[in-house]
Tab-separated table of C-alpha atoms in Angstrom:
chain	number	residue	atom	x	y	z
V	1	MET	CA	82.009	79.845	95.172
V	2	VAL	CA	83.428	83.143	93.984
V	3	THR	CA	81.480	85.064	91.349
V	4	GLU	CA	83.586	85.776	88.301
V	5	THR	CA	84.039	89.407	87.356
V	6	SER	CA	86.410	91.577	85.374
V	7	SER	CA	86.339	94.485	87.832
V	8	PRO	CA	89.230	95.290	90.180
V	9	PRO	CA	88.701	94.238	93.807
V	10	THR	CA	86.503	96.320	96.074
V	11	GLU	CA	88.143	96.274	99.480
V	12	SER	CA	85.902	98.463	101.627
V	13	THR	CA	84.652	95.660	103.877
V	14	LEU	CA	87.680	93.359	103.883
V	15	LEU	CA	90.185	96.100	104.721
V	16	SER	CA	87.991	98.108	107.075
V	17	ASN	CA	89.926	96.786	110.089
V	18	ALA	CA	93.020	95.340	108.369
V	19	SER	CA	96.337	96.826	107.316
V	20	ARG	CA	97.517	96.240	103.748
V	21	GLN	CA	101.102	96.253	102.527
V	22	ASP	CA	101.949	95.552	98.881
V	23	LEU	CA	105.342	93.834	98.959
V	24	THR	CA	106.176	94.593	95.307
V	25	ASP	CA	104.532	96.568	92.529
V	26	SER	CA	103.761	93.409	90.572
V	27	ILE	CA	102.858	90.697	93.092
V	28	GLY	CA	102.374	89.952	96.769
V	29	THR	CA	100.350	91.619	99.546
V	30	LEU	CA	100.626	91.210	103.322
V	31	LEU	CA	97.433	91.683	105.360
V	32	SER	CA	97.824	92.336	109.098
V	33	ASP	CA	95.360	92.674	111.989
V	34	ILE	CA	92.976	90.158	110.471
V	35	GLN	CA	91.994	86.550	111.236
V	36	LEU	CA	90.905	84.289	108.386
V	37	SER	CA	88.719	82.275	110.759
V	38	SER	CA	86.494	85.302	111.441
V	39	LEU	CA	85.848	86.477	107.868
V	40	SER	CA	82.283	86.587	106.544
V	41	PRO	CA	81.331	85.062	103.152
V	42	GLU	CA	81.311	88.555	101.620
V	43	GLN	CA	84.783	89.258	102.973
V	44	LEU	CA	86.013	85.898	101.641
V	45	ASP	CA	84.756	86.891	98.186
V	46	GLU	CA	86.607	90.202	98.417
V	47	LEU	CA	89.718	88.318	99.515
V	48	ALA	CA	89.489	86.086	96.443
V	49	LEU	CA	89.319	89.160	94.204
V	50	LEU	CA	92.369	90.620	95.928
V	51	VAL	CA	94.289	87.323	95.589
V	52	SER	CA	93.486	87.096	91.867
V	53	GLU	CA	94.581	90.695	91.356
V	54	ARG	CA	97.779	90.560	93.444
V	55	GLY	CA	98.651	86.884	92.793
V	56	VAL	CA	99.361	85.914	96.422
V	57	VAL	CA	98.269	87.296	99.806
V	58	PHE	CA	100.103	86.533	103.069
V	59	PHE	CA	98.964	86.417	106.704
V	60	ARG	CA	100.857	85.943	109.962
V	61	GLY	CA	99.791	84.824	113.427
V	62	GLN	CA	96.731	82.909	112.243
V	63	ASN	CA	94.781	80.654	114.608
V	64	LEU	CA	93.284	78.659	111.747
V	65	SER	CA	92.430	75.004	112.407
V	66	ASP	CA	92.487	72.228	109.797
V	67	ASP	CA	88.686	72.121	109.567
V	68	GLN	CA	88.454	75.894	109.219
V	69	GLN	CA	91.021	75.849	106.427
V	70	VAL	CA	89.097	73.116	104.620
V	71	GLN	CA	85.887	75.140	104.879
V	72	LEU	CA	87.750	78.155	103.581
V	73	SER	CA	88.872	76.228	100.491
V	74	LYS	CA	85.367	74.828	99.986
V	75	HIS	CA	84.072	78.383	99.780
V	76	TYR	CA	86.306	78.890	96.741
V	77	GLY	CA	85.847	75.441	95.207
V	78	ASN	CA	83.937	74.749	92.019
V	79	LYS	CA	83.874	70.974	91.679
V	80	GLY	CA	86.127	68.059	92.512
V	81	ASN	CA	88.552	66.091	90.395
V	82	GLY	CA	90.589	62.907	90.676
V	83	LYS	CA	89.722	60.037	93.008
V	84	ALA	CA	87.753	61.961	95.591
V	85	ASP	CA	84.782	63.810	94.157
V	86	THR	CA	85.161	66.795	96.466
V	87	ALA	CA	85.781	70.486	95.961
V	88	VAL	CA	88.916	70.440	98.123
V	89	HIS	CA	92.133	68.433	98.059
V	90	GLN	CA	94.276	68.218	101.208
V	91	PHE	CA	97.990	67.660	101.839
V	92	LYS	CA	99.293	67.342	105.384
V	93	GLU	CA	102.976	66.539	105.659
V	94	ILE	CA	106.268	67.110	107.451
V	95	ARG	CA	108.759	68.549	104.989
V	96	ASN	CA	112.437	67.830	105.533
V	97	VAL	CA	114.212	70.700	103.875
V	98	THR	CA	117.910	70.249	103.036
V	99	PRO	CA	120.391	73.110	102.469
V	100	GLY	CA	120.260	74.644	99.003
V	101	GLN	CA	117.195	72.650	97.984
V	102	GLN	CA	114.884	74.402	95.527
V	103	SER	CA	111.792	73.119	93.806
V	104	LYS	CA	111.006	74.031	90.227
V	105	TRP	CA	108.552	76.747	89.337
V	106	HIS	CA	105.149	75.099	89.095
V	107	ALA	CA	101.402	75.548	89.475
V	108	ASP	CA	99.610	73.075	91.737
V	109	LEU	CA	98.135	70.045	89.908
V	110	SER	CA	98.123	71.847	86.587
V	111	PHE	CA	97.918	68.432	84.866
V	112	ALA	CA	94.322	68.016	86.090
V	113	LYS	CA	91.473	68.555	83.658
V	114	ASN	CA	90.077	71.243	85.972
V	115	PRO	CA	93.172	72.486	87.846
V	116	PRO	CA	92.955	74.198	91.253
V	117	ASN	CA	92.045	77.856	91.223
V	118	PHE	CA	93.261	78.730	94.752
V	119	SER	CA	95.874	77.155	97.018
V	120	ILE	CA	96.081	77.743	100.774
V	121	LEU	CA	99.288	76.793	102.595
V	122	ARG	CA	99.601	77.079	106.377
V	123	ILE	CA	102.780	76.512	108.372
V	124	GLU	CA	101.910	74.798	111.653
V	125	ASP	CA	105.399	74.616	113.107
V	126	THR	CA	109.006	74.958	112.024
V	127	THR	CA	112.187	74.128	113.892
V	128	GLU	CA	114.074	76.971	112.227
V	129	SER	CA	112.842	80.074	110.472
V	130	ILE	CA	115.072	79.399	107.507
V	131	CYS	CA	112.631	78.312	104.816
V	132	GLU	CA	111.273	80.691	102.220
V	133	SER	CA	108.972	80.388	99.253
V	134	SER	CA	108.799	82.471	96.122
V	135	TRP	CA	105.959	83.370	93.769
V	136	VAL	CA	106.147	84.945	90.330
V	137	SER	CA	103.401	86.830	88.510
V	138	GLN	CA	102.299	85.171	85.290
V	139	TYR	CA	100.650	88.489	84.368
V	140	GLY	CA	104.037	90.182	84.524
V	141	LEU	CA	105.851	87.371	82.697
V	142	TYR	CA	103.406	87.675	79.813
V	143	ASP	CA	103.744	91.476	79.657
V	144	ALA	CA	107.553	91.192	79.602
V	145	LEU	CA	107.473	89.318	76.273
V	146	SER	CA	107.581	90.954	72.857
V	147	ASP	CA	104.347	91.381	70.921
V	148	HIS	CA	105.404	88.763	68.373
V	149	MET	CA	106.158	86.201	71.098
V	150	LYS	CA	102.844	86.988	72.782
V	151	THR	CA	100.977	86.382	69.539
V	152	PHE	CA	102.862	83.123	68.994
V	153	LEU	CA	102.143	81.785	72.499
V	154	ASP	CA	98.497	82.847	72.239
V	155	SER	CA	98.021	80.160	69.587
V	156	LEU	CA	99.709	77.281	71.480
V	157	HIS	CA	98.589	74.616	73.943
V	158	ALA	CA	100.993	73.467	76.642
V	159	VAL	CA	101.237	69.793	77.660
V	160	HIS	CA	100.940	69.590	81.462
V	161	SER	CA	102.107	66.242	82.863
V	162	SER	CA	101.918	64.603	86.285
V	163	LYS	CA	105.388	63.086	85.685
V	164	LEU	CA	106.958	66.336	86.911
V	165	SER	CA	105.026	66.416	90.197
V	166	ASN	CA	106.636	65.311	93.465
V	167	GLU	CA	105.913	61.868	94.901
V	168	SER	CA	103.861	63.062	97.888
V	169	ILE	CA	101.321	64.663	95.548
V	170	LEU	CA	101.097	61.615	93.290
V	171	GLU	CA	100.571	59.256	96.240
V	172	THR	CA	97.568	61.283	97.311
V	173	TRP	CA	96.284	62.160	93.861
V	174	SER	CA	96.984	59.314	91.441
V	175	THR	CA	99.672	56.812	90.563
V	176	LEU	CA	98.838	57.059	86.862
V	177	ASP	CA	100.532	59.399	84.440
V	178	ILE	CA	98.154	62.194	83.554
V	179	GLU	CA	98.527	64.672	80.718
V	180	SER	CA	96.307	67.616	79.871
V	181	HIS	CA	96.511	70.170	77.099
V	182	HIS	CA	95.823	73.669	78.376
V	183	PRO	CA	96.254	77.053	76.612
V	184	ALA	CA	99.811	78.335	76.878
V	185	VAL	CA	98.237	81.694	77.708
V	186	GLN	CA	95.061	81.606	79.770
V	187	THR	CA	92.527	84.236	80.729
V	188	ASN	CA	91.926	84.605	84.435
V	189	PRO	CA	88.119	84.472	84.861
V	190	ILE	CA	88.221	86.764	87.913
V	191	THR	CA	90.271	89.642	86.512
V	192	GLY	CA	89.830	88.999	82.777
V	193	LEU	CA	93.605	89.367	82.285
V	194	LYS	CA	95.982	87.262	80.196
V	195	ALA	CA	98.533	85.175	82.097
V	196	LEU	CA	101.321	82.878	80.940
V	197	ASN	CA	100.442	79.238	81.652
V	198	VAL	CA	103.815	77.560	81.169
V	199	THR	CA	106.159	76.552	84.035
V	200	PRO	CA	109.280	74.325	84.030
V	201	GLY	CA	107.866	72.102	86.789
V	202	SER	CA	104.547	71.444	85.056
V	203	VAL	CA	104.937	71.504	81.255
V	204	THR	CA	106.771	68.989	79.036
V	205	GLY	CA	106.078	70.507	75.622
V	206	PHE	CA	103.585	72.099	73.234
V	207	ALA	CA	100.930	70.215	71.305
V	208	GLU	CA	101.405	72.188	68.072
V	209	LEU	CA	105.225	71.955	67.955
V	210	LYS	CA	107.781	69.235	67.314
V	211	LYS	CA	109.875	68.021	70.251
V	212	LYS	CA	112.981	70.013	69.338
V	213	GLU	CA	110.917	73.152	68.879
V	214	SER	CA	109.126	72.514	72.177
V	215	ASP	CA	112.417	71.924	74.002
V	216	ASN	CA	113.912	75.154	72.675
V	217	LEU	CA	110.821	77.166	73.576
V	218	LEU	CA	110.702	75.613	77.058
V	219	GLU	CA	114.359	76.464	77.557
V	220	PHE	CA	113.690	80.078	76.638
V	221	LEU	CA	110.652	80.311	78.948
V	222	ASP	CA	112.635	78.664	81.763
V	223	TYR	CA	115.292	81.356	81.378
V	224	HIS	CA	112.545	83.991	81.150
V	225	ILE	CA	110.909	83.001	84.447
V	226	HIS	CA	114.273	82.923	86.257
V	227	SER	CA	115.489	86.274	84.910
V	228	THR	CA	112.460	88.449	85.656
V	229	ASP	CA	113.116	89.257	89.308
V	230	GLU	CA	110.874	92.337	89.337
V	231	GLU	CA	107.856	90.057	88.822
V	232	ALA	CA	108.638	87.837	91.863
V	233	VAL	CA	108.175	88.050	95.646
V	234	ARG	CA	109.752	86.004	98.476
V	235	PHE	CA	108.152	85.185	101.823
V	236	LYS	CA	109.842	83.881	104.972
V	237	TRP	CA	107.744	81.309	106.816
V	238	GLU	CA	106.955	81.413	110.518
V	239	ALA	CA	104.634	79.308	112.660
V	240	GLY	CA	101.064	80.507	112.047
V	241	SER	CA	101.834	81.963	108.622
V	242	VAL	CA	99.313	81.453	105.798
V	243	ALA	CA	99.590	82.132	102.067
V	244	ILE	CA	96.707	82.114	99.588
V	245	TRP	CA	97.507	82.301	95.890
V	246	ASP	CA	95.788	82.047	92.524
V	247	ASN	CA	97.248	79.185	90.461
V	248	ARG	CA	95.878	80.787	87.286
V	249	SER	CA	98.098	83.866	87.594
V	250	THR	CA	101.151	82.750	89.604
V	251	ALA	CA	103.889	80.104	89.726
V	252	TYR	CA	105.393	78.895	92.988
V	253	ARG	CA	108.515	77.222	94.383
V	254	ASP	CA	110.196	76.509	97.732
V	255	ILE	CA	113.618	77.845	98.671
V	256	SER	CA	115.741	76.593	101.584
V	257	LYS	CA	118.740	78.202	103.251
V	258	SER	CA	121.870	76.980	104.987
V	259	LYS	CA	120.470	74.620	107.660
V	260	THR	CA	118.508	71.396	107.534
V	261	SER	CA	115.040	71.847	108.990
V	262	SER	CA	111.638	70.210	109.174
V	263	ILE	CA	108.398	72.056	108.583
V	264	ALA	CA	104.877	70.908	109.445
V	265	THR	CA	102.516	72.134	106.724
V	266	PHE	CA	98.857	71.832	105.832
V	267	LYS	CA	97.803	72.631	102.268
V	268	THR	CA	94.344	72.709	100.718
V	269	LEU	CA	93.403	73.172	97.076
V	270	SER	CA	90.061	74.288	95.672
V	271	PHE	CA	89.276	73.281	92.116
V	272	GLY	CA	88.045	75.688	89.481
V	273	ALA	CA	86.950	75.576	85.854
V	274	LYS	CA	88.882	74.300	82.863
V	275	PRO	CA	91.499	76.829	81.658
V	276	TYR	CA	90.537	78.844	78.598
V	277	PHE	CA	91.904	81.651	76.444
V	278	ASP	CA	89.794	84.605	75.340
V	279	LYS	CA	91.392	86.342	72.378
V	280	ASP	CA	89.531	89.553	73.268
V	281	SER	CA	90.901	89.656	76.807
V	282	GLU	CA	93.634	92.143	77.687
V	283	SER	CA	96.939	91.932	79.473
V	284	ARG	CA	97.647	93.765	82.705
V	285	GLU	CA	99.774	96.280	80.810
V	286	GLN	CA	96.986	96.868	78.293
V	287	ARG	CA	94.498	97.389	81.101
V	288	GLU	CA	96.726	99.990	82.742
V	289	GLN	CA	97.086	101.809	79.427
V	290	ARG	CA	93.329	101.664	78.845
V	291	VAL	CA	92.527	102.993	82.319
V	292	ALA	CA	95.005	105.861	81.873
V	293	ARG	CA	93.582	106.637	78.415
V	294	GLU	CA	89.994	106.617	79.705
V	295	ALA	CA	90.956	108.894	82.598
V	296	LYS	CA	92.580	111.338	80.161
V	297	GLU	CA	89.552	111.264	77.849
V	298	GLU	CA	87.205	111.889	80.773
V	299	PHE	CA	89.335	114.820	81.935
V	300	GLU	CA	89.328	116.334	78.437
V	301	ARG	CA	85.563	115.841	78.179
V	302	LEU	CA	84.965	117.687	81.446
V	303	GLU	CA	87.337	120.458	80.401
V	304	SER	CA	85.442	120.921	77.128
V	305	ILE	CA	82.182	121.187	79.066
V	306	LYS	CA	83.724	123.767	81.379
V	307	ALA	CA	85.029	125.777	78.436
V	308	ARG	CA	81.645	125.694	76.717
V	309	PHE	CA	79.685	126.817	79.777
V	310	ASN	CA	82.286	129.400	80.795
V	311	ASN	CA	81.927	131.081	77.390
V	312	THR	CA	78.186	131.796	77.480
V	313	PRO	CA	77.077	135.490	77.449
V	314	MET	CA	75.626	135.172	80.933
V	315	ARG	CA	78.824	133.570	82.264
V	316	ARG	CA	81.008	136.248	80.681
V	317	LEU	CA	78.859	138.972	82.201
V	318	ILE	CA	79.028	137.378	85.648
V	319	GLN	CA	82.776	136.847	85.390
V	320	ARG	CA	83.291	140.532	84.529
V	321	GLN	CA	81.138	141.602	87.444
V	322	VAL	CA	82.832	139.260	89.912
V	323	ALA	CA	86.257	140.383	88.681
V	324	GLY	CA	85.273	144.024	89.278
V	325	GLN	CA	85.688	145.177	85.698
V	326	LYS	CA	84.310	148.552	84.643
V	327	GLU	CA	80.732	148.373	83.424
V	328	ILE	CA	77.872	150.702	82.509
V	329	ARG	CA	76.004	151.742	85.642
V	330	TYR	CA	72.535	153.204	85.722
V	331	ALA	CA	71.601	156.430	87.451
V	332	ASP	CA	69.386	156.837	90.500
V	333	SER	CA	66.090	157.329	88.693
V	334	GLY	CA	64.991	153.732	89.177
V	335	TYR	CA	66.287	152.575	85.799
V	336	GLY	CA	69.366	150.814	87.182
V	337	GLY	CA	70.661	148.937	90.158
V	338	GLU	CA	73.265	150.217	92.557
V	339	SER	CA	73.789	153.946	92.169
V	340	SER	CA	75.726	156.735	93.713
V	341	SER	CA	74.081	159.144	96.147
V	342	LYS	CA	71.867	161.800	94.599
V	343	ALA	CA	73.417	165.197	93.979
V	344	ASP	CA	72.092	168.231	95.769
V	345	SER	CA	69.991	170.324	93.365
V	346	ASN	CA	71.785	173.486	94.488
V	347	SER	CA	75.322	172.077	94.126
V	348	PRO	CA	77.524	173.452	91.341
V	349	ILE	CA	78.116	171.452	88.176
V	350	THR	CA	81.601	169.980	88.295
V	351	ASN	CA	83.824	168.866	85.412
V	352	GLU	CA	83.263	165.266	86.493
V	353	ASP	CA	79.532	165.732	86.172
V	354	LYS	CA	79.953	167.261	82.729
V	355	SER	CA	82.183	164.420	81.516
V	356	SER	CA	79.787	161.804	82.837
V	357	GLU	CA	76.878	163.553	81.176
V	358	ASN	CA	78.446	162.814	77.790
V	359	ARG	CA	77.442	159.186	78.197
V	360	PRO	CA	74.161	158.282	76.431
V	361	PHE	CA	72.602	156.897	79.584
V	362	ALA	CA	73.190	160.162	81.488
V	363	ASP	CA	70.446	161.863	79.551
V	364	LEU	CA	67.962	159.420	81.039
V	365	ASN	CA	68.501	160.923	84.520
V	366	PRO	CA	65.932	163.705	85.074
V	367	ASN	CA	67.640	164.704	88.340
V	368	SER	CA	70.890	165.649	86.615
V	369	GLU	CA	71.713	169.319	87.113
V	370	SER	CA	73.083	169.745	83.605
V	371	ARG	CA	69.965	168.112	82.205
V	372	THR	CA	67.785	170.501	84.201
V	373	LEU	CA	69.842	173.506	83.045
V	374	ARG	CA	69.647	172.568	79.373
V	375	THR	CA	65.925	171.905	79.645
V	376	GLN	CA	65.320	175.354	81.133
V	377	GLN	CA	67.467	177.030	78.495
V	378	TRP	CA	65.639	175.234	75.705
V	379	ALA	CA	62.255	176.071	77.196
V	380	ASN	CA	63.112	179.754	77.547
V	381	GLY	CA	64.393	180.011	74.001
V	382	VAL	CA	61.742	177.971	72.141
V	383	ALA	CA	58.511	177.812	74.063
V	384	PRO	CA	56.368	180.941	74.502
V	385	LYS	CA	56.124	182.323	77.995
V	386	GLU	CA	52.992	181.243	79.767
V	387	GLU	CA	51.434	182.128	82.977
V	388	VAL	CA	52.178	179.979	85.984
V	389	PRO	CA	49.466	177.318	86.259
V	390	SER	CA	47.034	177.585	89.057
V	391	VAL	CA	47.126	175.372	92.139
V	392	THR	CA	44.056	173.463	90.922
V	393	GLU	CA	45.598	172.653	87.564
V	394	ASP	CA	48.849	171.584	89.268
V	395	LEU	CA	46.953	169.160	91.514
V	396	LYS	CA	45.220	167.645	88.489
V	397	VAL	CA	48.552	167.044	86.806
V	398	GLN	CA	50.009	165.452	89.942
V	399	LYS	CA	46.995	163.139	90.217
V	400	ILE	CA	47.391	161.992	86.614
V	401	VAL	CA	51.119	161.422	87.064
V	402	SER	CA	50.567	159.440	90.268
V	403	GLN	CA	48.323	157.001	88.382
V	404	ILE	CA	51.123	156.113	85.951
V	405	PRO	CA	52.929	152.961	87.233
V	406	GLU	CA	56.587	153.442	88.018
V	407	VAL	CA	58.902	151.303	85.872
V	408	LYS	CA	62.045	150.088	87.603
V	409	PHE	CA	64.632	148.264	85.581
V	410	ASN	CA	66.436	146.981	88.662
V	411	VAL	CA	63.606	144.515	89.430
V	412	THR	CA	63.651	142.655	86.116
V	413	PRO	CA	64.204	138.852	86.383
V	414	LEU	CA	67.586	139.006	84.653
V	415	ARG	CA	68.756	141.850	86.895
V	416	ARG	CA	67.643	139.980	90.022
V	417	ILE	CA	69.511	136.853	88.945
V	418	ILE	CA	72.723	138.818	88.375
V	419	GLN	CA	72.366	140.672	91.671
V	420	ARG	CA	71.876	137.427	93.596
V	421	GLN	CA	74.813	135.741	91.946
V	422	ILE	CA	77.134	138.661	92.641
V	423	SER	CA	75.953	139.059	96.237
V	424	GLY	CA	76.140	135.293	96.896
V	425	SER	CA	72.497	135.159	98.016
V	426	SER	CA	71.484	131.645	99.068
V	427	SER	CA	67.979	132.220	97.694
V	428	GLY	CA	69.170	133.014	94.197
V	429	LEU	CA	70.523	130.967	91.391
V	430	LYS	CA	74.236	130.344	91.865
V	431	CYS	CA	76.721	129.730	89.130
V	432	ARG	CA	78.891	126.664	89.544
V	433	ASP	CA	82.586	127.359	89.675
V	434	TRP	CA	84.012	125.390	86.743
V	435	ARG	CA	87.518	126.641	87.250
C-alpha cells in the first residue's frame, strides 16, 4: 500500500536507470528502459507518486505476466469492494473495436463506495496498431474553471451510477444498479491537490440540485472536458504496452481509427479509500504559485542577509583592500604591515619625501630623514650644548633600551586576520563571498 503524502515525487531510485519523457506539460509520462516486473517495493511506491502527479504513466515492451500484474495492483490496493473481498479487480477480454467508436470520458468503477485508486491496462496482442486511448487531467480541468465555478462545485456532490458502465464491467462486478454520492471536487490523498470528479460516462446528476439544473451543469462540464485539449494526452497501443493511471486525478476513454480490429487486454484495478474533499487543499495552479512565491521570498531573504553582512565595518575594510583602493600605510618602524624599503640615511630629501611627511603618521617614523633633520635643528636651538657622553654611559643607555619590549602593530590579532584574508592564507579566517 502506498503511503499518502503531499510532497512531489522523489525519483532518484526509480529513474536511476530509466529514461523519462513528459508527453505534455499537464499530463502523461513515458518511461523507457525499465521493466515493471523487476521493480522493488520502494520503486513501486515512487512510481505511484509519479502516476498521481502526472496522471498517467506509459511503458512499452513489457514482459509482464498476468500474475505479476495482479501482484503489482495488490501493492497499491487498500481494501476490496463488491462481490469479491479482494484488493484487486481483474478484467480480461478481447475487445472488438469498430471504426469511429469512442467511449465516453469516465473513471473506472467510480460508482463504488471505495472506487479504484489505480488502474493498470496491458495490451497483450493487437491485430492492427490502430487503437488509441486518451486521458485528461482532472487537475487541469479544475484549474481551467473560473473562481466562482470552482467555489460552486466545491460544495456539490456528484451522483455516480453503474447504469453508465459498459456491460462487460457489470457482468463481472454486479448486475444491480449502484449509486454513490461523491464530492464533485475531490482531494487527491497522494498529492493533496484538488481535482474535478465529474465525467459524462460516470455521473448522472448532483445531489444538491434539481434535475434540470443538474442536466444543464452536466452539459456544460461535458463541453468543458471535450474543449480543453491542452489538458489531454493520447497514446497509441502496441503489443506489450502498459498504462498506469490514477482514477482520482484523470478521466479516460478509448478511441478507434479507420479499421475494425480486435485487441486482447488485461486490466487490473486496485481499490483505495472513499473520496473526500478538503477545503484547505490547494489546486495545482495554486501550488505552482505558492512554490514560485516561496522561492522568491527565500531569494529575497538570502539577499538581505548578504547585504547585511556585506555592510559590516570589517567587510567594508576587506572589500577596499581586495579592490586595491588607496589606504593609510604604516612606515617601516614596526608600527605597520607592508612597507616600502628603508631610505638610505645619506640620501637627499626629495619633494616626494617632504609631501609624504605632511601626513600625521609620518612623524611616527624615527628613521625619516626630515624627522632627523628637524630633531637636530630643534636640539641645537633649544637644548644647551653638552659634552659627548662617555662610552660607559652610552653602554648603560643601550642596556636599558634593550630591556624595553618592542611593540609591533603588525602582529595584532585584527591585523593578522586582515593579512590572512587578503593573502588567501588557508590557515586564516576567510570571508565568504556573498556576491
